[in-house]
């Protein structure tokens, strides 16, 4: 999809003036603001209605920018970046004191990712500093995977239209700040892929882990409709609105790339309950299952 050049320059001007702008990444759309502009970062929290204890991800367009944000960068970081960047992996490092604390909700750490969407890279480059960007939805709603989804939640906010996101769920988040590498949020880059690059086992952060993923304790990804999850096809029964990972009658199909958009569709139709049928193969997708369980209120 082509963005008109004019929109692009408008987006740069707004960002430089401290006005948040939504832009596409390969995972989901993000609501961007320059990382060193504290007032603009504050606006991002306000616009989304995001709890102030939930830290943001800084998006970079080149490796040197990581050193503007983080200190004591371990060797494992470079190996992971080489393997997965640009792409859907976010890495938590120790924050440089010059980076406003609000970005990380006061934590001494900073989450960093280099997205692969060309429009995101171009925007970060043009603004001249990393952009914080949480998903561009109202806090708690399913993440937006196309420009119209952003408009639905954020009304008059400018959004650069970069078409549909190819990945469709948020990035994998891992932490390199503790004694052990920890997976904080599953995504399309899998735990096994990370372990293969590092040559070591990765721990998985649990809910009770005081350490890290503050975002995981908040309600997330939920449509307004009630969600009923079915893992065995024979249990589907009388579903009034069904989405399925494998053909079941004429039910709309879903996969990782359109899952959120199916939830939003159901909400637009005003259905009271969505039944989600997830076949055994899809159940192996840890990133997608995490979002489905949260949408169904089965995981917090
Ligand atoms: O794919 C993505 O990551 C998208 C696109 C726009 O890049 N962004 C995104 O941002 O999903 P957000 O804010 O919706 O989710 C960020 C997650 C939250 O779970 C947050 O708690 C965690 O990353 N996080 C951010 N900074 C952290 C930090 N310093 N330590 C631990 N977790 C952190
Ligand atoms: Mg989010």
CSV table of C-alpha atoms and ligand atoms in Angstrom, one decimal:
chain,number,residue,atom,x,y,z
A,1,UNK,CA,0.0,0.0,0.0
A,2,UNK,CA,1.3,3.5,-0.9
A,3,UNK,CA,1.3,6.3,1.6
A,4,UNK,CA,1.1,9.7,0.0
A,5,UNK,CA,4.3,11.5,0.5
A,6,UNK,CA,2.4,14.4,1.9
A,7,UNK,CA,1.1,12.3,4.8
A,8,UNK,CA,4.6,11.1,5.5
A,9,UNK,CA,5.9,14.7,5.9
A,10,UNK,CA,2.9,15.6,8.0
A,11,UNK,CA,3.6,12.7,10.3
A,12,UNK,CA,7.2,13.7,10.7
A,13,UNK,CA,6.2,17.3,11.4
A,14,UNK,CA,3.7,16.2,14.0
A,15,UNK,CA,6.1,13.9,15.7
A,16,UNK,CA,8.8,16.5,15.8
A,17,UNK,CA,6.3,18.9,17.4
A,18,UNK,CA,5.6,16.3,20.1
A,19,UNK,CA,2.2,15.1,18.7
A,20,UNK,CA,1.8,11.3,18.8
A,21,UNK,CA,1.1,9.6,15.4
A,22,UNK,CA,0.1,6.1,14.6
A,23,UNK,CA,2.2,4.1,12.2
A,24,UNK,CA,2.4,0.5,10.8
A,25,UNK,CA,4.8,-2.1,11.9
A,26,UNK,CA,4.9,-5.7,10.7
A,27,UNK,CA,3.3,-6.9,14.0
A,28,UNK,CA,0.5,-4.3,14.8
A,29,UNK,CA,0.1,-0.6,14.4
A,30,UNK,CA,1.9,1.5,17.0
A,31,UNK,CA,1.2,4.9,18.5
A,32,UNK,CA,4.5,6.7,18.2
A,33,UNK,CA,6.3,9.5,20.0
A,34,UNK,CA,10.0,10.6,20.2
A,35,UNK,CA,11.6,8.7,23.1
A,36,UNK,CA,13.5,11.8,24.5
A,37,UNK,CA,10.4,14.0,24.4
A,38,UNK,CA,8.8,13.4,27.8
A,39,UNK,CA,5.7,15.5,27.2
A,40,UNK,CA,5.0,13.5,24.0
A,41,UNK,CA,5.5,10.2,25.8
A,42,UNK,CA,3.0,11.3,28.5
A,43,UNK,CA,0.5,12.0,25.7
A,44,UNK,CA,0.8,8.5,24.5
A,45,UNK,CA,-0.2,7.1,27.9
A,46,UNK,CA,-3.1,9.6,28.1
A,47,UNK,CA,-4.4,8.9,24.5
A,48,UNK,CA,-4.5,5.1,25.1
A,49,UNK,CA,-5.8,5.3,28.7
A,50,UNK,CA,-2.7,3.2,29.5
A,51,UNK,CA,-1.9,2.5,33.1
A,52,UNK,CA,1.2,4.5,34.0
A,53,UNK,CA,3.0,1.4,35.4
A,54,UNK,CA,3.1,-0.3,32.0
A,55,UNK,CA,6.4,0.5,30.2
A,56,UNK,CA,6.8,1.2,26.5
A,57,UNK,CA,8.9,-0.2,23.7
A,58,UNK,CA,11.4,2.0,22.0
A,59,UNK,CA,11.7,1.4,18.2
A,60,UNK,CA,15.0,1.9,16.5
A,61,UNK,CA,16.0,2.0,12.9
A,62,UNK,CA,19.7,1.2,13.3
A,63,UNK,CA,22.0,-0.6,15.7
A,64,UNK,CA,23.8,2.5,16.9
A,65,UNK,CA,20.6,3.8,18.4
A,66,UNK,CA,20.6,1.0,20.9
A,67,UNK,CA,23.6,2.5,22.6
A,68,UNK,CA,21.7,5.8,23.0
A,69,UNK,CA,19.1,3.9,25.0
A,70,UNK,CA,20.9,1.1,26.9
A,71,UNK,CA,24.0,0.4,28.9
A,72,UNK,CA,25.9,-2.8,29.8
A,73,UNK,CA,24.7,-4.4,26.7
A,74,UNK,CA,25.5,-8.1,26.8
A,75,UNK,CA,26.9,-10.1,24.0
A,76,UNK,CA,23.7,-12.1,23.8
A,77,UNK,CA,21.9,-9.0,22.6
A,78,UNK,CA,24.1,-8.7,19.5
A,79,UNK,CA,23.5,-12.3,18.7
A,80,UNK,CA,19.8,-12.0,19.0
A,81,UNK,CA,19.7,-8.7,17.0
A,82,UNK,CA,21.7,-10.3,14.3
A,83,UNK,CA,19.4,-13.2,14.0
A,84,UNK,CA,16.0,-11.5,14.4
A,85,UNK,CA,16.3,-7.8,13.6
A,86,UNK,CA,14.7,-6.1,11.9
A,87,UNK,CA,11.7,-8.1,13.1
A,88,UNK,CA,9.2,-9.0,15.8
A,89,UNK,CA,11.5,-9.5,18.8
A,90,UNK,CA,11.7,-6.9,21.6
A,91,UNK,CA,14.8,-7.1,23.9
A,92,UNK,CA,14.8,-5.6,27.4
A,93,UNK,CA,18.2,-4.1,28.5
A,94,UNK,CA,19.5,-1.7,31.2
A,95,UNK,CA,18.3,1.8,30.6
A,96,UNK,CA,20.6,4.7,30.1
A,97,UNK,CA,19.9,7.4,32.7
A,98,UNK,CA,19.4,10.0,29.9
A,99,UNK,CA,16.3,8.2,28.7
A,100,UNK,CA,13.2,9.6,30.5
A,101,UNK,CA,12.0,7.3,33.2
A,102,UNK,CA,8.4,7.6,32.2
A,103,UNK,CA,9.2,5.6,29.0
A,104,UNK,CA,9.9,2.6,31.2
A,105,UNK,CA,7.3,3.4,33.9
A,106,UNK,CA,10.2,4.0,36.3
A,107,UNK,CA,12.0,0.7,35.7
A,108,UNK,CA,15.8,0.8,35.4
A,109,UNK,CA,15.3,-1.1,32.1
A,110,UNK,CA,14.3,-0.3,28.5
A,111,UNK,CA,12.6,-2.5,25.9
A,112,UNK,CA,13.9,-2.1,22.4
A,113,UNK,CA,12.9,-3.4,19.0
A,114,UNK,CA,13.9,-2.7,15.4
A,115,UNK,CA,10.7,-3.2,13.3
A,116,UNK,CA,10.9,-4.5,9.7
A,117,UNK,CA,8.1,-2.5,8.2
A,118,UNK,CA,9.8,-0.1,5.7
A,119,UNK,CA,7.5,2.7,6.6
A,120,UNK,CA,8.3,2.4,10.3
A,121,UNK,CA,12.0,2.4,9.6
A,122,UNK,CA,11.7,5.4,7.4
A,123,UNK,CA,9.7,7.3,9.9
A,124,UNK,CA,12.2,6.7,12.8
A,125,UNK,CA,15.1,7.7,10.5
A,126,UNK,CA,13.3,10.9,9.5
A,127,UNK,CA,12.4,11.9,13.0
A,128,UNK,CA,16.1,11.3,14.0
A,129,UNK,CA,15.5,9.5,17.3
A,130,UNK,CA,13.9,6.2,18.4
A,131,UNK,CA,10.1,6.3,18.7
A,132,UNK,CA,8.2,4.7,21.6
A,133,UNK,CA,5.2,2.9,20.3
A,134,UNK,CA,2.7,0.8,22.3
A,135,UNK,CA,0.0,-0.8,20.1
A,136,UNK,CA,-2.3,2.0,18.8
A,137,UNK,CA,-5.5,0.7,20.4
A,138,UNK,CA,-7.3,2.0,23.5
A,139,UNK,CA,-5.9,0.1,26.4
A,140,UNK,CA,-7.5,-3.3,26.8
A,141,UNK,CA,-8.9,-3.5,23.3
A,142,UNK,CA,-7.6,-5.9,20.6
A,143,UNK,CA,-4.5,-4.5,18.9
A,144,UNK,CA,-5.0,-2.7,15.6
A,145,UNK,CA,-3.7,-4.5,12.5
A,146,UNK,CA,-4.9,-2.0,9.9
A,147,UNK,CA,-5.4,1.8,9.7
A,148,UNK,CA,-9.1,1.6,10.1
A,149,UNK,CA,-8.8,-0.3,13.4
A,150,UNK,CA,-6.7,2.6,14.7
A,151,UNK,CA,-9.3,5.1,13.6
A,152,UNK,CA,-12.0,3.0,15.4
A,153,UNK,CA,-10.2,3.5,18.7
A,154,UNK,CA,-8.3,6.8,18.4
A,155,UNK,CA,-10.7,8.8,16.2
A,156,UNK,CA,-8.9,12.0,15.0
A,157,UNK,CA,-5.3,10.9,15.6
A,158,UNK,CA,-3.2,10.8,12.5
A,159,UNK,CA,-2.4,7.3,11.2
A,160,UNK,CA,0.0,6.5,8.4
A,161,UNK,CA,-1.7,3.8,6.4
A,162,UNK,CA,0.8,1.0,5.6
A,163,UNK,CA,-1.8,-1.7,4.8
A,164,UNK,CA,-2.4,-4.8,6.8
A,165,UNK,CA,0.2,-6.0,9.3
A,166,UNK,CA,1.8,-9.3,8.1
A,167,UNK,CA,2.5,-10.8,11.6
A,168,UNK,CA,-0.7,-9.7,13.3
A,169,UNK,CA,0.2,-10.3,17.0
A,170,UNK,CA,2.6,-8.2,19.1
A,171,UNK,CA,6.3,-8.9,19.2
A,172,UNK,CA,8.0,-11.5,21.4
A,173,UNK,CA,9.5,-9.8,24.5
A,174,UNK,CA,12.6,-11.2,26.2
A,175,UNK,CA,14.7,-9.8,29.0
A,176,UNK,CA,18.5,-9.9,29.2
A,177,UNK,CA,18.8,-8.0,32.4
A,178,UNK,CA,18.5,-10.8,35.0
A,179,UNK,CA,20.8,-13.7,35.7
A,180,UNK,CA,18.9,-15.8,33.2
A,181,UNK,CA,17.3,-14.9,29.9
A,182,UNK,CA,13.5,-14.7,30.4
A,183,UNK,CA,10.7,-14.8,27.9
A,184,UNK,CA,8.2,-12.1,29.0
A,185,UNK,CA,5.7,-12.2,26.2
A,186,UNK,CA,5.4,-15.0,23.6
A,187,UNK,CA,5.1,-14.0,19.9
A,188,UNK,CA,5.9,-15.2,16.4
A,189,UNK,CA,9.6,-15.5,17.2
A,190,UNK,CA,9.5,-18.6,19.3
A,191,UNK,CA,11.2,-19.7,22.5
A,192,UNK,CA,12.9,-22.5,20.6
A,193,UNK,CA,14.2,-20.2,18.0
A,194,UNK,CA,15.7,-17.9,20.7
A,195,UNK,CA,17.2,-20.9,22.5
A,196,UNK,CA,18.8,-22.1,19.3
A,197,UNK,CA,20.5,-18.8,18.7
A,198,UNK,CA,21.7,-18.4,22.3
A,199,UNK,CA,22.6,-22.1,22.8
A,200,UNK,CA,20.9,-22.1,26.2
A,201,UNK,CA,17.5,-22.6,27.8
A,202,UNK,CA,15.3,-19.6,28.3
A,203,UNK,CA,13.1,-19.1,31.4
A,204,UNK,CA,9.5,-18.2,31.1
A,205,UNK,CA,8.3,-15.3,33.3
A,206,UNK,CA,5.3,-16.3,35.4
A,207,UNK,CA,2.6,-14.1,36.6
A,208,UNK,CA,4.0,-14.1,40.1
A,209,UNK,CA,7.5,-13.2,38.9
A,210,UNK,CA,8.1,-9.8,40.5
A,211,UNK,CA,10.7,-9.1,37.8
A,212,UNK,CA,9.2,-8.1,34.7
A,213,UNK,CA,6.4,-8.0,32.2
A,214,UNK,CA,4.2,-5.4,33.8
A,215,UNK,CA,2.0,-5.3,30.7
A,216,UNK,CA,1.0,-8.9,31.1
A,217,UNK,CA,-0.8,-8.3,34.3
A,218,UNK,CA,-3.3,-5.9,32.8
A,219,UNK,CA,-6.5,-7.0,31.0
A,220,UNK,CA,-5.7,-7.3,27.3
A,221,UNK,CA,-6.8,-8.0,23.8
A,222,UNK,CA,-10.4,-8.4,24.8
A,223,UNK,CA,-13.4,-7.7,22.5
A,224,UNK,CA,-16.6,-6.4,24.0
A,225,UNK,CA,-18.3,-9.7,23.3
A,226,UNK,CA,-17.9,-12.6,25.7
A,227,UNK,CA,-15.4,-15.2,24.4
A,228,UNK,CA,-15.9,-18.9,24.6
A,229,UNK,CA,-12.9,-21.1,23.6
A,230,UNK,CA,-13.4,-24.6,22.2
A,231,UNK,CA,-10.4,-26.9,21.7
A,232,UNK,CA,-12.3,-30.0,20.6
A,233,UNK,CA,-14.4,-29.7,17.4
A,234,UNK,CA,-17.2,-32.0,18.8
A,235,UNK,CA,-17.8,-29.4,21.6
A,236,UNK,CA,-18.6,-26.5,19.3
A,237,UNK,CA,-22.4,-27.1,19.7
A,238,UNK,CA,-24.8,-24.2,19.1
A,239,UNK,CA,-22.4,-21.3,18.5
A,240,UNK,CA,-24.2,-18.2,17.4
A,241,UNK,CA,-21.0,-16.6,16.2
A,242,UNK,CA,-18.1,-18.9,15.4
A,243,UNK,CA,-14.6,-18.2,14.2
A,244,UNK,CA,-12.4,-21.2,13.5
A,245,UNK,CA,-8.8,-22.1,12.7
A,246,UNK,CA,-10.0,-24.8,10.4
A,247,UNK,CA,-13.0,-25.0,8.1
A,248,UNK,CA,-16.2,-25.6,10.1
A,249,UNK,CA,-19.3,-24.9,8.0
A,250,UNK,CA,-19.1,-21.4,6.8
A,251,UNK,CA,-17.5,-19.9,9.9
A,252,UNK,CA,-14.9,-17.2,9.2
A,253,UNK,CA,-11.4,-18.6,9.4
A,254,UNK,CA,-8.7,-17.1,11.6
A,255,UNK,CA,-5.0,-17.3,12.0
A,256,UNK,CA,-2.3,-15.2,13.7
A,257,UNK,CA,-2.5,-12.5,11.0
A,258,UNK,CA,-6.2,-11.8,11.2
A,259,UNK,CA,-7.1,-12.9,14.8
A,260,UNK,CA,-7.5,-9.4,16.2
A,261,UNK,CA,-9.3,-8.2,13.2
A,262,UNK,CA,-11.9,-11.0,13.6
A,263,UNK,CA,-12.5,-9.9,17.2
A,264,UNK,CA,-13.1,-6.4,16.1
A,265,UNK,CA,-15.4,-7.6,13.3
A,266,UNK,CA,-17.5,-9.5,15.8
A,267,UNK,CA,-17.7,-6.3,18.0
A,268,UNK,CA,-18.8,-4.3,15.0
A,269,UNK,CA,-21.6,-6.8,14.3
A,270,UNK,CA,-22.6,-6.5,17.9
A,271,UNK,CA,-22.5,-10.2,18.7
A,272,UNK,CA,-22.9,-11.1,22.4
A,273,UNK,CA,-20.7,-14.1,22.4
A,274,UNK,CA,-17.8,-15.3,20.1
A,275,UNK,CA,-17.0,-18.9,20.0
A,276,UNK,CA,-13.4,-19.6,19.0
A,277,UNK,CA,-12.5,-23.0,17.7
A,278,UNK,CA,-8.8,-23.6,17.8
A,279,UNK,CA,-7.6,-26.9,16.2
A,280,UNK,CA,-4.8,-29.0,17.8
A,281,UNK,CA,-2.2,-27.7,15.3
A,282,UNK,CA,-3.0,-24.1,16.0
A,283,UNK,CA,-2.9,-24.9,19.7
A,284,UNK,CA,0.9,-25.3,19.3
A,285,UNK,CA,1.3,-21.6,18.5
A,286,UNK,CA,2.3,-20.3,21.9
A,287,UNK,CA,2.1,-16.6,20.8
A,288,UNK,CA,-1.4,-16.9,19.4
A,289,UNK,CA,-2.7,-19.1,22.2
A,290,UNK,CA,-1.5,-16.5,24.7
A,291,UNK,CA,-3.7,-13.9,23.0
A,292,UNK,CA,-6.7,-16.3,22.7
A,293,UNK,CA,-6.6,-17.2,26.3
A,294,UNK,CA,-6.4,-13.6,27.4
A,295,UNK,CA,-9.3,-12.6,25.1
A,296,UNK,CA,-11.3,-15.5,26.7
A,297,UNK,CA,-10.4,-14.2,30.2
A,298,UNK,CA,-8.7,-17.6,30.9
A,299,UNK,CA,-5.3,-16.0,31.6
A,300,UNK,CA,-4.4,-12.8,33.3
B,1,LIG,O1,4.8,-5.7,18.4
B,1,LIG,C1,4.9,-4.9,19.3
B,1,LIG,O2,5.6,-5.0,20.3
B,1,LIG,C2,4.0,-3.6,19.2
B,1,LIG,C3,4.5,-2.8,18.0
B,1,LIG,C4,3.8,-1.5,17.9
B,1,LIG,O3,5.9,-2.7,18.0
B,1,LIG,N1,4.1,-2.9,20.4
B,1,LIG,C5,3.5,-3.3,21.5
B,1,LIG,O4,3.6,-2.4,22.6
B,1,LIG,O5,2.9,-4.4,21.6
B,1,LIG,P1,2.7,-2.6,23.9
B,1,LIG,O6,3.1,-1.4,24.7
B,1,LIG,O7,1.3,-2.8,23.6
B,1,LIG,O8,3.4,-3.8,24.7
B,1,LIG,C6,4.7,-3.7,25.2
B,1,LIG,C7,4.9,-4.9,26.2
B,1,LIG,C8,4.1,-4.8,27.4
B,1,LIG,O9,3.8,-6.1,27.8
B,1,LIG,C9,5.2,-4.2,28.4
B,1,LIG,O10,4.9,-4.5,29.7
B,1,LIG,C10,6.5,-4.8,27.9
B,1,LIG,O11,6.3,-4.8,26.5
B,1,LIG,N2,7.6,-4.0,28.3
B,1,LIG,C11,7.9,-2.7,27.8
B,1,LIG,N3,9.0,-2.3,28.4
B,1,LIG,C12,9.4,-3.2,29.3
B,1,LIG,C13,10.5,-3.2,30.3
B,1,LIG,N4,11.3,-2.3,30.4
B,1,LIG,N5,10.5,-4.4,31.0
B,1,LIG,C14,9.7,-5.4,30.9
B,1,LIG,N6,8.6,-5.4,30.0
B,1,LIG,C15,8.5,-4.3,29.2
B,2,LIG,MG1,-0.6,-3.3,23.7
